[in-house]
Short mmCIF file of C-alpha atoms in Angstrom, two decimals:
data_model
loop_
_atom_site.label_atom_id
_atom_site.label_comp_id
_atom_site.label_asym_id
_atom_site.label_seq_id
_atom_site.Cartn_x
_atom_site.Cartn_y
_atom_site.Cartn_z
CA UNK A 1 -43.40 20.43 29.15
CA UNK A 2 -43.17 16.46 30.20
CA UNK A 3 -44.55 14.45 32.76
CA UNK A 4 -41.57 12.44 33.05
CA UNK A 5 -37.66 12.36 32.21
CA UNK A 6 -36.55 9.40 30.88
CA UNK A 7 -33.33 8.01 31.81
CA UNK A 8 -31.20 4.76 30.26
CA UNK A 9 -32.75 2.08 32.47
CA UNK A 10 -36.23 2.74 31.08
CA UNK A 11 -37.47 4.50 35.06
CA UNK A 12 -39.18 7.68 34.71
CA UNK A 13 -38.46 10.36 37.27
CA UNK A 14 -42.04 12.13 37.98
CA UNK A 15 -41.17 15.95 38.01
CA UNK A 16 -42.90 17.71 40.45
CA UNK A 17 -46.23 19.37 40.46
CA UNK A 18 -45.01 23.28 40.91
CA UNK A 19 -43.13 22.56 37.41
CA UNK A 20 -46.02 22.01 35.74
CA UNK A 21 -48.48 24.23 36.89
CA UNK A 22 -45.98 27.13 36.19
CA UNK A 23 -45.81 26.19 32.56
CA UNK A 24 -49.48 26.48 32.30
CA UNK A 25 -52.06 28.89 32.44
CA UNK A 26 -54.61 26.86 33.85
CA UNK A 27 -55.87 23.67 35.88
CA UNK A 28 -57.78 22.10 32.76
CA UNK A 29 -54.20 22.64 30.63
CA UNK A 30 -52.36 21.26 33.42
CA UNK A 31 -54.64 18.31 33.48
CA UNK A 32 -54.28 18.58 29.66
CA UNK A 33 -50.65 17.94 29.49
CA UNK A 34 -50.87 15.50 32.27
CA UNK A 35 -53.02 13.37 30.62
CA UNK A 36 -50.35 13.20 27.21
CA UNK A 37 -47.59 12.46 29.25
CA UNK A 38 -49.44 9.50 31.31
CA UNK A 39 -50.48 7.91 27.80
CA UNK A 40 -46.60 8.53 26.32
CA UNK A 41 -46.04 5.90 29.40
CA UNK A 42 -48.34 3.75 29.25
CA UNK A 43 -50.04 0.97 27.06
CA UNK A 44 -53.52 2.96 26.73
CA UNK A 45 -55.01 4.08 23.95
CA UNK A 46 -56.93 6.80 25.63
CA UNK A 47 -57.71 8.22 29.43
CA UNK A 48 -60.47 10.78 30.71
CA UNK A 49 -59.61 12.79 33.84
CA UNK A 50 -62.93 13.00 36.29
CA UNK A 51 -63.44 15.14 39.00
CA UNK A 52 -66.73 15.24 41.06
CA UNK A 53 -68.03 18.62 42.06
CA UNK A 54 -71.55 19.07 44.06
CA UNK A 55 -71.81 15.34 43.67
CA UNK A 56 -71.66 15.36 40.39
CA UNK A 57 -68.62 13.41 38.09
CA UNK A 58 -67.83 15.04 34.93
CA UNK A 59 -65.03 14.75 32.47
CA UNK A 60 -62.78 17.78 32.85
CA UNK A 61 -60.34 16.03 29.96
CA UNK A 62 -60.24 13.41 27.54
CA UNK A 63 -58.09 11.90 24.85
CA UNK A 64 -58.48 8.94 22.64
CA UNK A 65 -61.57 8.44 20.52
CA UNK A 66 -63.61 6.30 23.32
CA UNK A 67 -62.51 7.87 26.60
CA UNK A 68 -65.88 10.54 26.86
CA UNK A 69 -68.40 8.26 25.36
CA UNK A 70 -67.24 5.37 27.95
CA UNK A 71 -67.51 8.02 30.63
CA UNK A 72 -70.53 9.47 30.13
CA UNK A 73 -72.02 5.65 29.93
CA UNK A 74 -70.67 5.39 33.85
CA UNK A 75 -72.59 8.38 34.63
CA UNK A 76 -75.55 7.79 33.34
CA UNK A 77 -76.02 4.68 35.22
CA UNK A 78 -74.28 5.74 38.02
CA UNK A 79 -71.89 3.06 38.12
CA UNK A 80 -68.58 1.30 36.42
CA UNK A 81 -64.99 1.42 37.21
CA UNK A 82 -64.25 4.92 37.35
CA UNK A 83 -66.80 5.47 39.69
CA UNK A 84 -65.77 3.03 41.99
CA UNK A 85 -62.09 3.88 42.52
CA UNK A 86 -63.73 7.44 42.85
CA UNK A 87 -65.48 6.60 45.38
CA UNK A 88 -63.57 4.02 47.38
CA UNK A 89 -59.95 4.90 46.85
CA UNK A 90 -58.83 2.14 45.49
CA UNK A 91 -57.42 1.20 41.95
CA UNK A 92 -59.85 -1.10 39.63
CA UNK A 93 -58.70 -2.98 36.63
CA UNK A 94 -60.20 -5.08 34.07
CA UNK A 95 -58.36 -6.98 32.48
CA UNK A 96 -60.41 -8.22 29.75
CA UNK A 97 -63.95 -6.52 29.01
CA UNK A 98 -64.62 -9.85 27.34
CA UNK A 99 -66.18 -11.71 30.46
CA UNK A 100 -66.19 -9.07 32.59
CA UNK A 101 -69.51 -9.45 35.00
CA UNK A 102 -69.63 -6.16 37.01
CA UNK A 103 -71.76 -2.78 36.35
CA UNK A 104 -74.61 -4.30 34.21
CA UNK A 105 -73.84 -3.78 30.70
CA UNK A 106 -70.88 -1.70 30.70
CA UNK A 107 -68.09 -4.41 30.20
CA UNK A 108 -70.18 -5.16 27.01
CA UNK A 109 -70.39 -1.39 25.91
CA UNK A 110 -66.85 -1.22 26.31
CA UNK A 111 -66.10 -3.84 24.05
CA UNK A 112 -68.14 -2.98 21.30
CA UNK A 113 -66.06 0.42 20.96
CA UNK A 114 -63.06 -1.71 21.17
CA UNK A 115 -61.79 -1.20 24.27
CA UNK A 116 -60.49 -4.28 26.07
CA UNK A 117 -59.02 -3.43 28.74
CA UNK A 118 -59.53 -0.59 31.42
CA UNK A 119 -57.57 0.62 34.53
CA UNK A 120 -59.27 3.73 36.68
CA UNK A 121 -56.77 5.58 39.16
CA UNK A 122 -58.26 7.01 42.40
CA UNK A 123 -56.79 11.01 42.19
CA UNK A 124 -56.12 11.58 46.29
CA UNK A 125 -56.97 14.95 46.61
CA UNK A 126 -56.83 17.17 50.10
CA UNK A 127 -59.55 19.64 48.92
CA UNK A 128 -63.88 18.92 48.43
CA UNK A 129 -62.78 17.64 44.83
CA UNK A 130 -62.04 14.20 44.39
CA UNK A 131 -61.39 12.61 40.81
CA UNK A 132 -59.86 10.01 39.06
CA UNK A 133 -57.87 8.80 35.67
CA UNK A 134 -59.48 6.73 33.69
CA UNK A 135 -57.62 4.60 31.41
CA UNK A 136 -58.79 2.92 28.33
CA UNK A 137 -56.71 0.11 26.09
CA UNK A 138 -57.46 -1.69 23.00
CA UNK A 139 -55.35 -5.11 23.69
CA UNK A 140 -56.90 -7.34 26.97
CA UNK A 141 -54.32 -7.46 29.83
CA UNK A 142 -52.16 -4.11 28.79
CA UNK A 143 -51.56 -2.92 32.38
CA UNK A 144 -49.31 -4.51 34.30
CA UNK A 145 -48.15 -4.00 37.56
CA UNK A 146 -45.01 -1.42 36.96
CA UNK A 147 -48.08 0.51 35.08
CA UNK A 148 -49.96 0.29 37.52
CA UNK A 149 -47.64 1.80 40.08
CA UNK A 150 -46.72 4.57 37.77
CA UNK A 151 -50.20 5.85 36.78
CA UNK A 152 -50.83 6.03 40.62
CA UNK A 153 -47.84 8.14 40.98
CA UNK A 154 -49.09 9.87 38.23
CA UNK A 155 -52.43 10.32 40.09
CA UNK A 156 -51.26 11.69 43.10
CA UNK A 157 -49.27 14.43 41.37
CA UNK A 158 -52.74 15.25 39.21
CA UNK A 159 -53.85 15.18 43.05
CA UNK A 160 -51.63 17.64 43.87
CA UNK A 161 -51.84 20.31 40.83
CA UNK A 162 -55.95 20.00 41.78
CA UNK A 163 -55.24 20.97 45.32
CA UNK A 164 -52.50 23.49 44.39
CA UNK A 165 -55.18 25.22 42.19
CA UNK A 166 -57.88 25.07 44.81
CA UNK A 167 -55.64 26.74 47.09
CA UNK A 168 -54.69 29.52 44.72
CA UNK A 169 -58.33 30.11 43.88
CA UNK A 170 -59.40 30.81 47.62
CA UNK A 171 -56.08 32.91 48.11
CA UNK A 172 -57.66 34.99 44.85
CA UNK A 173 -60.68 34.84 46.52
CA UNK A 174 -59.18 36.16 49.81
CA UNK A 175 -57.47 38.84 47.88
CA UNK A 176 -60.50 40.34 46.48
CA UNK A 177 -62.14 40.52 50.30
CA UNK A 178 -58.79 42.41 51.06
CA UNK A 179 -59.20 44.25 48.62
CA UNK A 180 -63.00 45.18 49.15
CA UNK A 181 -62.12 45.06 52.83
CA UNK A 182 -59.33 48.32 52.15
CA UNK A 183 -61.70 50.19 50.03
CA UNK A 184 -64.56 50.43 52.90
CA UNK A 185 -62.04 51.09 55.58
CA UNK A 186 -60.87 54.06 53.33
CA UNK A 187 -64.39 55.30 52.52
CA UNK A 188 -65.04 55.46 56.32
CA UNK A 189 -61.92 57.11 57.48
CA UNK A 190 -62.39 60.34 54.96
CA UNK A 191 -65.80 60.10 56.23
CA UNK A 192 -64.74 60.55 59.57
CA UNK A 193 -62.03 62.99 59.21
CA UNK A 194 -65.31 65.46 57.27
CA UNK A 195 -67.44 64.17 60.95
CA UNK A 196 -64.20 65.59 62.58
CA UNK A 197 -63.90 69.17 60.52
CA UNK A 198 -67.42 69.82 60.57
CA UNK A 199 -68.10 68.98 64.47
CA UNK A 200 -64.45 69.86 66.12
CA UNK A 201 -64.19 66.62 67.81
CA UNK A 202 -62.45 63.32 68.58
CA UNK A 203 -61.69 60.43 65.93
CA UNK A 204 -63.72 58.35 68.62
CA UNK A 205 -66.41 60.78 68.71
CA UNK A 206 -66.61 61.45 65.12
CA UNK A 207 -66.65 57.33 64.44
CA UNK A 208 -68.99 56.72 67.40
CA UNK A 209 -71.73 59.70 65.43
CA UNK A 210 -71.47 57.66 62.34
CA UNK A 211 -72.09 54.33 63.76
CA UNK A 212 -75.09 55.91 65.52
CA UNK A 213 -76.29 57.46 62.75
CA UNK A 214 -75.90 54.13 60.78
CA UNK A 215 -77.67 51.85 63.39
CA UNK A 216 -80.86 54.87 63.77
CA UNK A 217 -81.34 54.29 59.81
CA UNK A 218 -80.33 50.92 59.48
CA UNK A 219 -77.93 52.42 56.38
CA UNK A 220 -74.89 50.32 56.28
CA UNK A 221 -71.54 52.01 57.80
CA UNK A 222 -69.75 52.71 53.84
CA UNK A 223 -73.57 53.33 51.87
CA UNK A 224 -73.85 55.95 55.11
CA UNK A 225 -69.97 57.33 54.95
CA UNK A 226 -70.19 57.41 51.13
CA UNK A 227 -73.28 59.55 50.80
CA UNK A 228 -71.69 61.70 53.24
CA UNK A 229 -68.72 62.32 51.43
CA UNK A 230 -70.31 63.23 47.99
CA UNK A 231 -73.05 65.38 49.99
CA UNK A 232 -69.80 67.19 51.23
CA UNK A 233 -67.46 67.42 48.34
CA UNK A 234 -70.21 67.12 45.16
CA UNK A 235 -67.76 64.07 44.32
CA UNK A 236 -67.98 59.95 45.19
CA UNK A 237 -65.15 59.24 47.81
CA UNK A 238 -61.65 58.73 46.28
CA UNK A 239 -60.89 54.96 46.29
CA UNK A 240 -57.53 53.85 47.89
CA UNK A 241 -55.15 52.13 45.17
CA UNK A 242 -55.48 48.48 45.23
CA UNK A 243 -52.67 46.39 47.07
CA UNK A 244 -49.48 45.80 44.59
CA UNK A 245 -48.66 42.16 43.49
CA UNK A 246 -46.56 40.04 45.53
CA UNK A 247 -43.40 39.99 44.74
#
């Protein structure tokens, strides 16, 4: 799988996001095989994905010998160039670590593992995680902007794959409260159809004695309707197959 497809003129076509993810199995090898294609296009020597979850910024991804140690360093004093296009959106370069004034000491850290130059790409996300690429260079100056412009398109697909994923997950989750959902609602219907044999009435009538029943011991509906149906048969309730796949 590759990030890009090169063509004669030296432009890379991005290919899109639903490409990817299909080819992987899951949102850390996505970001995985994101992160080898944006350094196959670029001038850095090594690049660290973060995402912030609960507040917190942690590397989900790293390549290059420097990438997690000059991470870590940003969060532990809650500060540097990756955090700041994090939190404001907006790209940050340095050009050359050598004079480099902001975030304390870091500038200084980053040279003595010799990195010189660093580039951190805001990852717009639609979802409660937000993130961004972090990219690390030996030689000062190695990002110009056509590299620029390409990691951030390069961003916003990560952006994408993160928010693709996010969706999926809560669609799993809603599957499983389907699920759960279809097994209670078949628990209670045998249980009514036994209220229904036993007392010769209604579906109404036989659902409106449960609910009673389940109210006057404060039993939930199913724990009532399941005990019910094994006091009846000597066996638990049989569970309702579970939905097939989509097609």
């Amino acid at each position: 799988m590759t990030l890009t497809d090169g063509h004669g003129s030296g432009d890379h076509r991005v290919v899109p996001v639903v490409d990817w993810l299909l080819e992987t199995v899951s949102l850390r090898a996505f970001l995985r095989h994101l992160v080898d294609d944006a350094l196959a296009v670029s001038r850095a020597d090594g690049c660290g994905v973060t995402l912030q979850r609960r507040h917190r910024p942690l590397t989900v991804v790293s390549s290059g010998p420097t990438a997690d140690k000059l991470d870590e360093k940003q969060y532990g004093q809650d500060d540097g160039p990756c955090l700041h296009a994090l939190r404001t959106g907006r790209i940050v370069e340095v050009p050359d670590t050598h004079g480099e004034t902001r975030w304390g000491d870091y500038p200084a850290y980053a040279s003595s593992l010799g990195v010189r130059s660093l580039l951190s790409v805001p990852v717009p996300v639609r979802t409660h995680t937000v993130g961004a690429l972090n990219f690390y260079a030996t030689e000062p100056n190695a990002f110009g902007e056509r590299d620029r412009d390409r990691l951030a398109r390069i961003a916003a697909q990560a952006g994408g794959g993160i928010a693709l994923a996010q969706r999926l997950s809560d669609a799993e989750d809603l599957a499983r409260d389907l699920q759960a959902a279809l097994r209670s609602r078949a628990v209670i219907d045998q249980a009514i159809g036994a209220v229904v044999q036993q007392r010769r009435c209604s579906v109404e009538e036989a659902f409106d004695i449960l609910r009673t029943t389940s109210q006057e011991t404060n039993t939930k509906l199913r724990d009532l309707c399941e005990r019910l149906i094994a006091d009846l048969s000597g066996q638990p309730p049989a569970a309702r197959p579970p939905l097939p796949p989509r097609p």
